[in-house]
Short mmCIF file of C-alpha atoms and ligand atoms in Angstrom, two decimals:
data_model
loop_
_atom_site.label_atom_id
_atom_site.label_comp_id
_atom_site.label_asym_id
_atom_site.label_seq_id
_atom_site.Cartn_x
_atom_site.Cartn_y
_atom_site.Cartn_z
CA MET X 1129 42.37 -81.32 63.66
CA TYR X 1130 41.14 -80.65 67.18
CA ASN X 1131 43.64 -81.96 69.70
CA GLN X 1132 41.92 -82.84 72.92
CA SER X 1133 45.12 -83.49 74.82
CA LEU X 1134 45.99 -79.79 74.56
CA ASP X 1135 42.73 -78.99 76.29
CA LYS X 1136 43.03 -81.08 79.41
CA GLY X 1137 43.52 -79.79 82.96
CA PRO X 1138 46.68 -79.59 85.14
CA LEU X 1139 49.07 -82.45 84.55
CA LYS X 1140 50.28 -82.86 88.14
CA ASP X 1141 48.28 -83.03 91.37
CA ASP X 1142 51.02 -81.43 93.46
CA GLY X 1143 51.01 -78.33 91.25
CA ARG X 1144 54.77 -78.57 90.48
CA ASP X 1145 55.94 -77.53 87.01
CA GLN X 1146 52.47 -77.74 85.54
CA ASP X 1147 53.13 -75.09 82.96
CA GLU X 1148 56.51 -76.56 82.06
CA ASP X 1149 54.99 -80.00 81.52
CA ARG X 1150 52.17 -78.51 79.53
CA ARG X 1151 54.61 -76.53 77.43
CA ILE X 1152 56.65 -79.64 76.64
CA GLU X 1153 53.51 -81.56 75.73
CA PHE X 1154 52.28 -78.60 73.68
CA GLU X 1155 55.52 -78.38 71.70
CA HIS X 1156 55.55 -82.13 71.20
CA ASN X 1157 51.98 -82.08 69.87
CA VAL X 1158 52.62 -79.11 67.61
CA LEU X 1159 55.68 -80.85 66.23
CA ALA X 1160 53.53 -83.93 65.58
CA GLY X 1161 51.28 -81.76 63.43
CA TYR X 1162 48.27 -81.15 65.70
CA THR X 1163 46.34 -77.96 65.14
CA VAL X 1164 45.82 -75.63 68.11
CA GLU X 1165 42.32 -74.20 68.52
CA PRO X 1166 41.28 -71.10 70.54
CA LYS X 1167 40.10 -72.98 73.63
CA ASP X 1168 43.18 -75.19 73.89
CA TRP X 1169 45.85 -74.48 76.46
CA MET X 1170 48.80 -72.62 74.93
CA PRO X 1171 52.00 -71.07 76.32
CA GLU X 1172 51.66 -67.34 76.91
CA GLY X 1173 54.58 -66.67 74.54
CA TYR X 1174 52.80 -68.57 71.76
CA ARG X 1175 49.66 -66.48 72.25
CA LYS X 1176 51.66 -63.22 72.29
CA THR X 1177 53.66 -64.14 69.20
CA LEU X 1178 50.49 -64.98 67.32
CA ILE X 1179 48.78 -61.75 68.38
CA ARG X 1180 51.85 -59.79 67.23
CA GLN X 1181 52.23 -61.50 63.87
CA MET X 1182 48.53 -61.89 63.03
CA SER X 1183 47.67 -58.30 63.96
CA GLN X 1184 50.66 -56.99 61.97
CA HIS X 1185 49.43 -59.10 59.10
CA ALA X 1186 45.88 -57.68 59.42
CA HIS X 1187 47.25 -54.11 59.61
CA SER X 1188 49.34 -54.78 56.47
CA GLU X 1189 46.23 -55.81 54.57
CA VAL X 1190 44.26 -52.67 55.45
CA ILE X 1191 47.20 -50.27 55.10
CA GLY X 1192 47.96 -52.09 51.84
CA MET X 1193 44.63 -50.83 50.47
CA LEU X 1194 46.00 -47.28 50.39
CA PRO X 1195 48.78 -47.30 47.74
CA GLU X 1196 46.59 -49.01 45.13
CA GLY X 1197 43.47 -47.21 46.32
CA ASP X 1198 45.17 -43.99 45.21
CA TRP X 1199 44.68 -45.15 41.59
CA ILE X 1200 41.01 -46.14 41.62
CA LEU X 1201 39.87 -42.73 40.35
CA ARG X 1202 42.68 -42.61 37.80
CA ALA X 1203 42.40 -46.14 36.33
CA PRO X 1204 42.76 -45.90 32.53
CA THR X 1205 39.62 -47.91 31.59
CA LEU X 1206 36.37 -49.04 33.19
CA LYS X 1207 37.56 -52.65 33.09
CA ARG X 1208 40.79 -51.79 34.95
CA LYS X 1209 38.85 -49.69 37.46
CA ALA X 1210 36.47 -52.58 38.21
CA ILE X 1211 39.38 -55.01 38.66
CA LEU X 1212 41.25 -52.60 40.94
CA LEU X 1213 38.15 -51.86 43.03
CA ALA X 1214 37.58 -55.59 43.54
CA LYS X 1215 41.24 -56.14 44.47
CA VAL X 1216 41.33 -53.33 47.03
CA GLN X 1217 38.06 -54.59 48.50
CA ASP X 1218 39.58 -58.09 48.76
CA GLU X 1219 42.48 -56.67 50.78
CA GLY X 1220 39.98 -55.09 53.19
CA GLY X 1221 38.29 -58.50 53.48
CA HIS X 1222 41.64 -60.15 54.27
CA GLY X 1223 42.11 -57.61 57.06
CA LEU X 1224 38.69 -58.57 58.46
CA TYR X 1225 39.42 -62.33 58.44
CA LEU X 1226 42.71 -61.69 60.17
CA TYR X 1227 41.35 -59.30 62.81
CA SER X 1228 38.62 -61.85 63.57
CA ALA X 1229 41.16 -64.68 63.76
CA THR X 1230 43.31 -62.57 66.13
CA GLU X 1231 40.29 -61.86 68.34
CA THR X 1232 40.04 -65.63 69.03
CA LEU X 1233 43.21 -65.14 71.11
CA GLY X 1234 41.33 -62.93 73.57
CA VAL X 1235 42.21 -59.46 72.32
CA SER X 1236 39.78 -56.92 70.89
CA ARG X 1237 40.02 -55.52 67.40
CA ASP X 1238 39.65 -51.96 68.75
CA LEU X 1239 42.72 -52.46 70.93
CA LEU X 1240 44.74 -53.84 68.02
CA TYR X 1241 43.71 -50.92 65.87
CA GLU X 1242 44.68 -48.43 68.58
CA ASP X 1243 48.14 -50.01 68.67
CA LEU X 1244 48.44 -49.43 64.94
CA LEU X 1245 47.29 -45.81 65.11
CA HIS X 1246 49.66 -45.06 68.01
CA GLY X 1247 52.70 -46.63 66.33
CA ARG X 1248 52.87 -49.55 68.78
CA ALA X 1249 52.20 -52.18 66.08
CA LYS X 1250 54.05 -52.68 62.84
CA TYR X 1251 52.72 -53.36 59.34
CA SER X 1252 54.59 -54.47 56.25
CA SER X 1253 57.40 -52.12 55.21
CA ILE X 1254 56.36 -52.37 51.55
CA PHE X 1255 53.30 -50.15 51.99
CA ASN X 1256 55.41 -47.14 52.95
CA TYR X 1257 56.40 -46.56 49.34
CA PRO X 1258 54.35 -44.32 47.03
CA THR X 1259 52.51 -45.41 43.87
CA LEU X 1260 53.79 -42.90 41.31
CA SER X 1261 52.40 -44.33 38.08
CA TRP X 1262 49.70 -46.68 36.79
CA ALA X 1263 52.38 -49.34 36.22
CA ASP X 1264 52.84 -49.44 40.02
CA VAL X 1265 49.38 -51.04 40.28
CA GLY X 1266 50.55 -53.90 38.04
CA VAL X 1267 53.89 -54.20 39.82
CA ILE X 1268 52.20 -54.39 43.23
CA GLY X 1269 50.04 -57.24 41.93
CA TRP X 1270 52.94 -59.06 40.30
CA LEU X 1271 55.73 -58.54 42.84
CA VAL X 1272 54.08 -57.58 46.16
CA ASP X 1273 51.21 -60.08 45.95
CA GLY X 1274 53.70 -62.61 44.55
CA ALA X 1275 55.92 -62.15 47.62
CA ALA X 1276 52.89 -62.25 49.91
CA ILE X 1277 51.77 -65.61 48.45
CA MET X 1278 55.26 -67.06 48.85
CA ASN X 1279 55.14 -66.10 52.54
CA GLN X 1280 51.51 -67.07 53.10
CA ILE X 1281 51.38 -70.55 51.55
CA PRO X 1282 53.48 -72.02 54.40
CA LEU X 1283 51.22 -70.13 56.83
CA THR X 1284 48.31 -72.30 55.67
CA GLN X 1285 50.19 -75.03 57.60
CA CYS X 1286 50.58 -72.85 60.68
CA SER X 1287 49.84 -74.64 63.97
CA TYR X 1288 47.10 -72.17 64.97
CA GLY X 1289 43.84 -73.24 63.28
CA PRO X 1290 42.09 -69.86 62.82
CA TYR X 1291 45.23 -68.30 61.24
CA ALA X 1292 45.87 -71.31 58.99
CA ARG X 1293 42.26 -71.38 57.78
CA ALA X 1294 42.20 -67.62 57.07
CA MET X 1295 45.38 -68.11 55.02
CA VAL X 1296 43.83 -70.76 52.77
CA ARG X 1297 41.16 -68.35 51.62
CA ILE X 1298 43.52 -65.37 51.42
CA CYS X 1299 46.06 -67.28 49.31
CA LYS X 1300 43.38 -68.16 46.73
CA GLU X 1301 42.51 -64.48 46.33
CA GLU X 1302 46.16 -63.30 46.37
CA SER X 1303 46.97 -65.71 43.61
CA PHE X 1304 44.30 -64.08 41.43
CA HIS X 1305 45.74 -60.65 42.37
CA GLN X 1306 49.22 -61.72 41.31
CA ARG X 1307 47.98 -62.92 37.92
CA GLN X 1308 46.02 -59.74 37.24
CA GLY X 1309 49.18 -57.71 38.00
CA PHE X 1310 51.22 -59.82 35.58
CA GLU X 1311 48.53 -59.56 32.91
CA LEU X 1312 48.32 -55.77 33.31
CA LEU X 1313 52.10 -55.45 32.93
CA ASN X 1314 52.19 -57.86 30.01
CA GLU X 1315 49.69 -55.66 28.20
CA MET X 1316 51.76 -52.54 28.90
CA MET X 1317 54.96 -54.31 27.78
CA ASN X 1318 53.23 -55.00 24.47
CA GLY X 1319 52.22 -51.35 24.20
CA SER X 1320 54.06 -48.11 23.41
CA GLU X 1321 57.68 -47.26 24.27
CA LYS X 1322 56.36 -44.91 26.94
CA GLN X 1323 54.35 -47.71 28.57
CA LYS X 1324 57.38 -50.02 28.56
CA GLU X 1325 59.48 -47.30 30.17
CA MET X 1326 56.80 -46.79 32.81
CA VAL X 1327 56.86 -50.50 33.70
CA GLN X 1328 60.67 -50.63 33.86
CA ASN X 1329 60.77 -47.54 36.07
CA SER X 1330 58.19 -49.07 38.38
CA VAL X 1331 60.06 -52.39 38.61
CA ASN X 1332 63.25 -50.46 39.42
CA ARG X 1333 61.54 -48.75 42.37
CA TRP X 1334 59.65 -51.76 43.78
CA TRP X 1335 62.12 -54.63 43.35
CA TRP X 1336 64.32 -54.09 46.41
CA PRO X 1337 61.50 -53.10 48.80
CA THR X 1338 59.73 -56.35 47.74
CA VAL X 1339 62.85 -58.42 48.41
CA MET X 1340 62.90 -56.82 51.90
CA MET X 1341 59.30 -57.84 52.63
CA PHE X 1342 60.43 -61.26 53.89
CA GLY X 1343 62.06 -59.62 56.89
CA PRO X 1344 65.64 -59.50 58.17
CA GLU X 1345 68.20 -62.16 57.31
CA ASP X 1346 67.80 -65.33 59.38
CA LYS X 1347 70.82 -64.42 61.51
CA ASP X 1348 69.05 -61.17 62.56
CA SER X 1349 65.51 -62.56 62.87
CA VAL X 1350 64.58 -62.36 66.55
CA HIS X 1351 61.36 -64.38 66.42
CA SER X 1352 62.14 -67.14 63.90
CA LYS X 1353 63.55 -69.72 66.31
CA GLU X 1354 60.56 -69.71 68.67
CA SER X 1355 58.06 -69.33 65.86
CA ARG X 1356 59.48 -72.40 64.19
CA THR X 1357 59.45 -74.42 67.42
CA TRP X 1358 55.79 -73.56 67.77
CA GLY X 1359 54.94 -74.33 64.16
CA ILE X 1360 53.89 -70.75 63.39
CA LYS X 1361 56.63 -70.21 60.83
CA ARG X 1362 57.36 -73.24 58.66
CA VAL X 1363 59.98 -71.64 56.38
CA THR X 1364 62.68 -69.08 57.26
CA ASN X 1365 62.88 -65.49 55.98
CA ASP X 1366 65.94 -66.23 53.82
CA GLU X 1367 64.46 -69.41 52.34
CA LEU X 1368 61.28 -67.55 51.37
CA ARG X 1369 63.28 -64.70 49.86
CA GLN X 1370 65.34 -67.16 47.79
CA ASN X 1371 62.21 -69.03 46.63
CA PHE X 1372 60.62 -65.74 45.59
CA ILE X 1373 63.65 -64.69 43.56
CA ASP X 1374 63.85 -68.13 41.95
CA VAL X 1375 60.27 -67.99 40.66
CA THR X 1376 60.30 -64.27 39.77
CA VAL X 1377 63.44 -64.06 37.59
CA PRO X 1378 61.96 -66.25 34.80
CA GLN X 1379 58.70 -64.24 34.98
CA ALA X 1380 60.67 -61.00 34.49
CA GLU X 1381 62.29 -62.58 31.41
CA ILE X 1382 58.86 -63.43 29.99
CA LEU X 1383 57.67 -59.88 30.59
CA GLY X 1384 60.87 -58.45 29.11
CA VAL X 1385 61.81 -56.27 32.10
CA ASP X 1386 65.22 -56.03 33.78
CA LEU X 1387 65.45 -56.58 37.51
CA PRO X 1388 67.64 -53.83 39.02
CA ASP X 1389 70.24 -56.19 40.47
CA PRO X 1390 73.37 -56.83 38.36
CA ASP X 1391 74.32 -59.75 40.64
CA ILE X 1392 71.33 -61.90 39.72
CA ARG X 1393 72.61 -65.00 37.94
CA TRP X 1394 71.80 -68.69 37.94
CA ASN X 1395 74.07 -70.71 40.21
CA GLU X 1396 74.19 -74.26 38.87
CA GLU X 1397 75.84 -75.62 42.00
CA ARG X 1398 73.27 -74.21 44.41
CA GLY X 1399 70.34 -74.73 42.06
CA HIS X 1400 69.21 -71.18 42.83
CA TYR X 1401 69.68 -67.65 41.55
CA ASP X 1402 72.41 -65.65 43.30
CA PHE X 1403 71.44 -62.07 44.08
CA GLY X 1404 73.02 -58.88 45.42
CA GLU X 1405 73.27 -57.31 48.89
CA VAL X 1406 70.02 -56.01 50.36
CA ASP X 1407 70.25 -52.51 51.83
CA TRP X 1408 69.25 -53.42 55.38
CA THR X 1409 69.78 -49.84 56.56
CA GLU X 1410 66.94 -48.77 54.32
CA PHE X 1411 64.77 -51.66 55.57
CA TRP X 1412 65.21 -50.71 59.24
CA ARG X 1413 64.72 -47.02 58.45
CA VAL X 1414 61.34 -47.80 56.87
CA VAL X 1415 60.34 -50.30 59.58
CA SER X 1416 61.15 -47.75 62.29
CA GLY X 1417 58.72 -45.24 60.79
CA HIS X 1418 60.98 -43.19 58.50
CA GLY X 1419 60.02 -44.45 55.05
CA PRO X 1420 58.63 -42.16 52.34
CA CYS X 1421 54.96 -42.64 53.31
CA ASN X 1422 54.83 -43.92 56.93
CA ARG X 1423 53.34 -40.70 58.26
CA ASP X 1424 50.73 -40.40 55.46
CA ARG X 1425 49.62 -44.01 55.83
CA ILE X 1426 48.92 -43.74 59.56
CA GLU X 1427 47.35 -40.32 59.12
CA ALA X 1428 44.95 -41.69 56.48
CA LYS X 1429 43.94 -44.55 58.79
CA ARG X 1430 43.51 -42.24 61.79
CA LYS X 1431 41.25 -39.96 59.74
CA ALA X 1432 39.17 -42.90 58.53
CA TRP X 1433 38.88 -44.23 62.11
CA GLU X 1434 37.73 -40.86 63.46
CA GLU X 1435 35.32 -40.21 60.61
CA GLY X 1436 33.90 -43.73 60.98
CA VAL X 1437 32.79 -43.28 64.60
CA TRP X 1438 29.15 -42.72 63.59
CA VAL X 1439 29.14 -45.86 61.44
CA ARG X 1440 30.44 -48.01 64.30
CA GLU X 1441 27.94 -46.44 66.71
CA ALA X 1442 25.05 -46.96 64.29
CA ILE X 1443 26.00 -50.62 63.80
CA MET X 1444 26.19 -51.19 67.56
CA ALA X 1445 22.84 -49.43 68.13
CA HIS X 1446 21.25 -51.55 65.40
CA ALA X 1447 22.75 -54.77 66.82
CA LEU X 1448 21.52 -53.92 70.35
CA ASN X 1449 18.07 -53.07 69.04
CA GLU X 1450 17.88 -56.42 67.22
CA LYS X 1451 18.82 -58.18 70.46
CA VAL X 1452 16.06 -56.36 72.40
CA VAL X 1453 13.49 -57.21 69.69
CA ASP X 1454 14.66 -60.83 69.72
CA ARG X 1455 14.26 -61.05 73.49
CA HIS X 1456 10.84 -59.39 73.67
CA GLY X 1457 9.41 -60.74 70.44
N1 BYC O 1210 57.88 -54.99 57.52
O1 BYC O 1210 62.11 -61.69 63.84
P1 BYC O 1210 61.55 -61.29 62.53
C1 BYC O 1210 49.51 -58.20 51.36
C2 BYC O 1210 59.83 -56.88 61.86
S1 BYC O 1210 49.84 -57.82 52.98
C3 BYC O 1210 57.78 -54.51 58.77
O2 BYC O 1210 62.04 -62.03 61.34
P2 BYC O 1210 58.92 -62.48 62.25
C4 BYC O 1210 48.96 -57.19 50.48
C5 BYC O 1210 59.18 -57.96 62.70
O3 BYC O 1210 57.81 -57.69 62.89
C6 BYC O 1210 50.60 -59.26 53.61
N2 BYC O 1210 58.34 -55.13 59.85
O4 BYC O 1210 59.94 -61.32 62.61
C7 BYC O 1210 48.10 -56.23 50.95
C8 BYC O 1210 60.00 -57.87 63.97
O5 BYC O 1210 59.62 -56.71 64.72
P3 BYC O 1210 58.73 -56.83 66.10
C9 BYC O 1210 51.74 -58.97 54.52
C10 BYC O 1210 59.00 -56.28 59.61
O6 BYC O 1210 57.56 -62.02 62.66
C11 BYC O 1210 47.67 -55.23 50.10
C12 BYC O 1210 61.39 -57.58 63.43
O7 BYC O 1210 61.23 -56.99 62.15
N3 BYC O 1210 52.27 -60.24 54.98
O8 BYC O 1210 49.70 -59.30 50.98
O9 BYC O 1210 59.39 -63.79 62.77
C13 BYC O 1210 48.06 -55.20 48.76
C14 BYC O 1210 62.26 -58.82 63.32
O10 BYC O 1210 61.79 -59.72 62.30
C15 BYC O 1210 59.09 -56.85 58.32
C16 BYC O 1210 52.45 -60.52 56.28
O11 BYC O 1210 52.21 -59.72 57.15
C17 BYC O 1210 58.51 -56.15 57.24
N4 BYC O 1210 58.59 -56.58 55.97
O12 BYC O 1210 58.98 -62.58 60.64
C18 BYC O 1210 48.90 -56.18 48.29
C19 BYC O 1210 52.97 -61.91 56.59
N5 BYC O 1210 59.80 -58.00 58.42
O13 BYC O 1210 57.41 -57.45 65.71
C20 BYC O 1210 49.34 -57.19 49.12
C21 BYC O 1210 52.88 -62.31 58.03
C22 BYC O 1210 60.12 -58.14 59.71
O14 BYC O 1210 59.50 -57.69 67.04
N6 BYC O 1210 54.09 -62.07 58.75
N7 BYC O 1210 59.65 -57.12 60.43
O15 BYC O 1210 58.57 -55.41 66.57
C23 BYC O 1210 55.16 -62.87 58.71
O16 BYC O 1210 55.20 -63.86 58.00
C24 BYC O 1210 56.34 -62.53 59.60
O17 BYC O 1210 55.88 -61.63 60.59
C25 BYC O 1210 57.53 -61.89 58.81
C26 BYC O 1210 58.61 -61.48 59.83
C27 BYC O 1210 58.14 -62.93 57.87
C28 BYC O 1210 57.12 -60.67 58.03
#
């Protein structure tokens, strides 16, 4: 919904506390469920938080193409290759929606990309782990896309319109990705002993990094409080993590795989599954650039950026030419 009151001019003639009054009105409106659009007034902190989170999200989508992309040439059948190609292409598309949505906040995509290539912007920790077997492709679909959906569904209710709308479309595609991952693993779990072992080994490696995807515990989350006041985050990191574990444990039982956490058990009183301690030291090590693949991921993107110069130049030249033809008939 377009909220006109967010778009109006200074609130006071004498110029006193204009921004403070606007901020209070802004927060009140956001709390009441109004959607903020690009031309509306917004506090500078809101704009910065959105640029940070949305660009990190976009970077995660395009860096996330790499681990699965490694298996396109090695997919076991033509059908699996076609599915994987389409999935990786979808992730690239998600990156494009999100870069475009971020640009509505007055920042250029080139600048955002430079921040990524120079280590000034983060992307999801999960994509710094290697894909060592074909089962990893299924586990990424099942667990990683599953975690992404859990996080992204509340973002469809985010107060910023362009981000919320991008999320609606992305969630539909992610939900298909999650199902194809589950289906791939289900087929392997009904296959040979070697295939079952491959799946279990993959689940053992990806489980904890997936649990970490939701970010630090609420007590250590620096942005949650403001993001919730501004209606960017609707659900906390810990709540999302718990919801993910609650829906995933029964799925693991159906597949017949063990989750590598001996502390997982149903807690009747809480109505949730209990689970073990997350290794936060590992999480921060990976987030700070020292995971198994951080260097390779950025290197691959830098190479693609440099080798793509001619494509970007050709597109610009073509676009300019079209404009000249348009103007002169
Ligand atoms: N990895 O205050 P907090 C996909 C950082 S891709 C790295 O709780 P916030 C897919 C955080 O940025 C979809 N860094 O932060 C693609 C902050 O550092 P800065 C990926 C993390 O923002 C291909 C600091 O820790 N999804 O689906 O309130 C194939 C403190 O955290 C991580 C998204 O990007 C992490 N995991 O909450 C398959 C979702 N967690 O910025 C699938 C969008 C935290 O101050 N993002 N940090 O330097 C979000 O929802 C939120 O940003 C988070 C973190 C829940 C992740």
